[in-house]
């Protein structure tokens, strides 16, 4: 049995593609989609993971050509199931794809925000995040993509402007961010002698100071990338604006803000 504080959980959402097919097992016919009278071609998986223990559990629904409306309905169903089991869902985490973003937007009544009141637990806040592994891969893809290769120069390179940032500093920013969000062991920071690999234990910790600065940097970068071409040249920004894709920039900024807000709420 889990203690009350171990029932504070994150709900992870992921869609897995499968080969359509029907199987008879345990007296049940498996493989039919939940949202259509057809064979499923994806599995919509929901996994809970507790913040204060190693407990995990998965529930999955077979789906056919799932839409944001379908995912919204299934998510509400899972939230209600968890509420009935006395869990407290702190946040929803998903990939940064169109269907998941649209589902989050529906949860926010049409205007995507970092958090809302939990629809099945109105006294509790529900935060939204995009998967950090997915985000760091998207940053990497932008790095290697010819069309956005300017991002490799980050805010510019060399001494072209006071507000420019070289590639080394750019990588260092993202490495620190990744170290913070990729902590799975309480002793990792001590073992690697890296304070950014320590679990966050207070609002004043070095990792939190960095996350706040990183968020401000992302906002500044996004604003500067929108400057006219001549102004970008003056500041040393690459011709394309030296930015990530619109979706990646938004999700990275959005998730960083959510992480900050979650920590502030937990340690308030």
Coordinates of C-alpha atoms in Angstrom, one line a residue:
X1 CA 0.0 0.0 0.0
X2 CA 1.2 3.5 -0.8
X3 CA 1.2 6.2 1.8
X4 CA -0.7 9.4 1.2
X5 CA 2.4 11.4 0.1
X6 CA 3.4 8.6 -2.2
X7 CA 0.1 9.1 -4.1
X8 CA 1.4 12.4 -5.5
X9 CA 2.0 11.3 -9.1
X10 CA 2.9 12.3 -12.6
X11 CA 0.8 11.0 -15.5
X12 CA 2.8 10.2 -18.6
X13 CA 1.0 10.0 -22.0
X14 CA 2.4 8.2 -25.1
X15 CA 1.0 6.7 -28.3
X16 CA 2.6 3.5 -29.6
X17 CA 2.0 2.3 -33.2
X18 CA 1.1 -1.4 -33.5
X19 CA 0.2 -3.8 -36.3
X20 CA -3.6 -4.2 -36.5
X21 CA -4.8 -7.6 -35.5
X22 CA -7.4 -9.5 -33.4
X23 CA -6.4 -12.0 -30.7
X24 CA -8.6 -14.2 -28.5
X25 CA -7.1 -14.4 -25.0
X26 CA -8.5 -15.1 -21.5
X27 CA -12.0 -15.3 -22.9
X28 CA -11.7 -11.8 -24.5
X29 CA -11.2 -10.6 -28.0
X30 CA -8.3 -8.1 -28.1
X31 CA -7.3 -5.6 -30.7
X32 CA -10.5 -3.7 -31.3
X33 CA -10.2 0.0 -31.1
X34 CA -11.9 1.9 -28.3
X35 CA -12.9 4.8 -30.6
X36 CA -14.1 2.9 -33.7
X37 CA -15.5 -0.5 -34.7
X38 CA -12.2 -1.4 -36.4
X39 CA -8.9 -3.0 -35.5
X40 CA -6.6 -0.7 -33.5
X41 CA -3.5 0.7 -35.2
X42 CA -2.1 2.4 -32.1
X43 CA -2.0 1.9 -28.3
X44 CA -2.6 5.0 -26.2
X45 CA -0.6 4.4 -23.0
X46 CA -0.9 6.2 -19.7
X47 CA 1.7 5.6 -17.0
X48 CA 1.8 6.9 -13.5
X49 CA 5.0 7.4 -11.6
X50 CA 5.1 8.6 -8.0
X51 CA 7.3 11.5 -6.9
X52 CA 8.3 9.9 -3.6
X53 CA 8.6 6.2 -4.4
X54 CA 9.6 3.8 -7.3
X55 CA 6.0 2.7 -7.9
X56 CA 4.8 2.8 -11.5
X57 CA 1.6 1.5 -13.2
X58 CA 0.3 1.5 -16.8
X59 CA -3.1 1.5 -18.4
X60 CA -3.5 1.4 -22.2
X61 CA -6.3 1.8 -24.7
X62 CA -6.3 0.4 -28.3
X63 CA -7.2 3.2 -30.7
X64 CA -7.8 3.8 -34.4
X65 CA -6.5 7.0 -36.0
X66 CA -6.7 8.8 -32.8
X67 CA -7.7 12.5 -32.7
X68 CA -7.2 15.2 -30.0
X69 CA -10.8 14.7 -29.1
X70 CA -10.3 11.0 -28.5
X71 CA -7.2 11.6 -26.4
X72 CA -9.0 14.3 -24.4
X73 CA -11.8 11.9 -23.6
X74 CA -9.4 9.1 -22.6
X75 CA -7.3 11.4 -20.5
X76 CA -10.4 12.6 -18.5
X77 CA -11.4 8.9 -18.1
X78 CA -7.9 8.1 -16.6
X79 CA -7.9 11.2 -14.4
X80 CA -11.2 10.1 -13.0
X81 CA -9.9 6.5 -12.4
X82 CA -6.9 7.9 -10.6
X83 CA -9.1 10.2 -8.5
X84 CA -11.3 7.2 -7.5
X85 CA -8.1 5.4 -6.3
X86 CA -7.2 8.5 -4.2
X87 CA -4.2 9.6 -6.3
X88 CA -3.3 13.2 -6.7
X89 CA -2.1 14.0 -10.2
X90 CA 0.5 16.8 -10.1
X91 CA 1.2 17.0 -13.9
X92 CA 0.6 15.6 -17.3
X93 CA 3.6 14.9 -19.5
X94 CA 3.4 14.2 -23.2
X95 CA 5.4 14.4 -26.5
X96 CA 5.4 17.7 -28.3
X97 CA 3.2 16.5 -31.2
X98 CA 0.1 18.1 -32.6
X99 CA -2.5 15.8 -31.1
X100 CA -1.0 16.1 -27.6
X101 CA -0.7 19.9 -27.8
X102 CA -4.3 20.1 -29.0
X103 CA -5.4 17.9 -26.2
X104 CA -3.6 20.1 -23.7
X105 CA -5.3 23.1 -25.3
X106 CA -8.7 21.5 -24.9
X107 CA -8.0 20.8 -21.2
X108 CA -7.3 24.6 -20.9
X109 CA -10.6 25.5 -22.6
X110 CA -8.9 26.7 -25.8
X111 CA -6.0 28.7 -24.4
X112 CA -2.9 26.6 -23.6
X113 CA -1.6 27.4 -20.1
X114 CA 1.1 25.9 -17.8
X115 CA -1.5 24.8 -15.3
X116 CA -5.2 24.5 -14.7
X117 CA -7.5 23.3 -11.9
X118 CA -7.7 19.6 -12.1
X119 CA -11.1 18.8 -13.8
X120 CA -11.8 15.9 -11.4
X121 CA -10.0 17.5 -8.3
X122 CA -10.9 21.2 -8.5
X123 CA -9.0 22.0 -5.3
X124 CA -5.7 20.9 -6.9
X125 CA -3.6 22.4 -9.7
X126 CA -2.7 20.3 -12.7
X127 CA 0.5 21.2 -14.6
X128 CA 1.4 20.4 -18.2
X129 CA 4.8 19.6 -19.5
X130 CA 6.3 18.2 -22.7
X131 CA 8.7 15.3 -22.5
X132 CA 12.3 16.5 -21.9
X133 CA 13.9 13.7 -23.9
X134 CA 11.7 14.6 -26.9
X135 CA 12.7 18.3 -26.5
X136 CA 16.4 17.7 -26.3
X137 CA 16.2 15.5 -29.4
X138 CA 14.3 18.3 -31.2
X139 CA 17.1 20.7 -30.3
X140 CA 19.6 18.3 -31.7
X141 CA 17.6 17.9 -34.9
X142 CA 17.6 21.6 -35.3
X143 CA 21.3 21.7 -34.9
X144 CA 21.8 19.2 -37.7
X145 CA 19.1 20.6 -40.0
X146 CA 20.5 22.7 -42.8
X147 CA 17.5 25.0 -42.8
X148 CA 18.1 26.0 -39.2
X149 CA 21.8 25.5 -39.1
X150 CA 22.1 29.0 -37.8
X151 CA 21.0 27.7 -34.5
X152 CA 24.4 26.1 -34.1
X153 CA 25.8 29.6 -33.8
X154 CA 23.1 30.2 -31.1
X155 CA 22.7 34.0 -30.5
X156 CA 25.5 34.6 -33.0
X157 CA 29.2 33.9 -32.9
X158 CA 32.4 35.8 -32.2
X159 CA 32.4 39.4 -31.3
X160 CA 29.7 40.7 -33.6
X161 CA 27.5 42.2 -30.8
X162 CA 27.2 42.6 -27.1
X163 CA 24.2 40.3 -26.9
X164 CA 25.7 37.4 -28.9
X165 CA 26.5 34.0 -27.6
X166 CA 29.0 31.5 -29.0
X167 CA 28.4 27.8 -29.7
X168 CA 30.3 26.7 -26.5
X169 CA 28.1 28.8 -24.3
X170 CA 25.0 27.6 -26.2
X171 CA 25.9 23.9 -25.6
X172 CA 26.7 24.7 -22.0
X173 CA 23.2 26.1 -21.4
X174 CA 21.5 23.1 -22.7
X175 CA 23.8 20.7 -21.0
X176 CA 23.0 22.3 -17.6
X177 CA 19.3 22.2 -18.4
X178 CA 19.6 18.5 -19.4
X179 CA 21.5 17.6 -16.2
X180 CA 18.8 19.2 -14.1
X181 CA 15.8 17.4 -15.8
X182 CA 17.6 14.0 -16.1
X183 CA 18.1 13.2 -12.5
X184 CA 16.9 9.7 -11.6
X185 CA 19.2 9.0 -8.6
X186 CA 19.6 11.0 -5.4
X187 CA 23.3 10.4 -5.4
X188 CA 24.0 11.3 -9.0
X189 CA 25.3 14.8 -8.3
X190 CA 27.6 13.6 -5.6
X191 CA 29.0 10.8 -7.8
X192 CA 29.6 13.0 -10.8
X193 CA 30.6 16.0 -8.6
X194 CA 28.1 18.1 -10.5
X195 CA 25.6 20.2 -8.4
X196 CA 23.3 20.4 -11.4
X197 CA 22.8 16.6 -11.2
X198 CA 21.5 16.9 -7.6
X199 CA 17.8 16.5 -7.0
X200 CA 16.0 19.8 -6.4
X201 CA 15.4 20.1 -2.6
X202 CA 14.7 23.8 -2.3
X203 CA 13.5 26.9 -4.3
X204 CA 16.9 28.6 -3.7
X205 CA 19.1 25.7 -5.0
X206 CA 21.6 26.4 -7.8
X207 CA 19.5 24.4 -10.2
X208 CA 16.5 26.6 -9.6
X209 CA 18.5 29.7 -10.1
X210 CA 19.7 28.4 -13.4
X211 CA 16.2 27.3 -14.5
X212 CA 14.9 30.8 -13.9
X213 CA 17.8 32.4 -15.9
X214 CA 17.4 29.8 -18.6
X215 CA 13.7 30.6 -19.0
X216 CA 14.5 34.4 -19.2
X217 CA 17.2 33.5 -21.8
X218 CA 14.7 31.5 -23.9
X219 CA 12.2 34.4 -23.8
X220 CA 15.0 36.9 -24.8
X221 CA 16.2 34.6 -27.6
X222 CA 12.6 34.2 -28.9
X223 CA 12.1 38.0 -29.0
X224 CA 15.5 38.7 -30.6
X225 CA 14.8 36.1 -33.3
X226 CA 11.7 38.1 -34.3
X227 CA 13.8 41.2 -35.0
X228 CA 14.1 42.6 -38.6
X229 CA 16.9 41.2 -40.7
X230 CA 19.1 44.3 -40.4
X231 CA 18.8 44.4 -36.6
X232 CA 19.6 40.6 -36.4
X233 CA 22.8 41.3 -38.5
X234 CA 23.7 44.2 -36.2
X235 CA 23.4 41.9 -33.1
X236 CA 25.3 39.0 -34.9
X237 CA 22.3 36.7 -35.2
X238 CA 22.3 34.4 -38.2
X239 CA 20.2 35.4 -41.2
X240 CA 17.4 33.0 -40.5
X241 CA 17.1 34.4 -37.0
X242 CA 19.2 31.7 -35.3
X243 CA 16.2 30.0 -33.8
X244 CA 14.7 26.6 -33.2
X245 CA 11.5 25.6 -34.9
X246 CA 8.5 27.4 -33.6
X247 CA 7.1 24.3 -32.0
X248 CA 10.4 23.3 -30.2
X249 CA 11.0 26.9 -29.0
X250 CA 7.5 27.1 -27.5
X251 CA 7.6 23.7 -25.9
X252 CA 11.0 24.2 -24.4
X253 CA 10.0 27.6 -22.9
X254 CA 6.6 26.2 -21.8
X255 CA 8.1 23.1 -20.1
X256 CA 10.9 25.1 -18.3
X257 CA 8.2 27.5 -16.9
X258 CA 6.1 24.5 -15.8
X259 CA 9.1 22.9 -14.0
X260 CA 9.8 26.2 -12.1
X261 CA 6.1 26.5 -11.1
X262 CA 5.9 22.9 -10.0
X263 CA 9.0 23.3 -7.7
X264 CA 7.7 26.5 -6.3
X265 CA 4.4 24.9 -5.5
X266 CA 5.9 21.8 -3.9
X267 CA 8.2 23.9 -1.7
X268 CA 5.9 26.8 -1.0

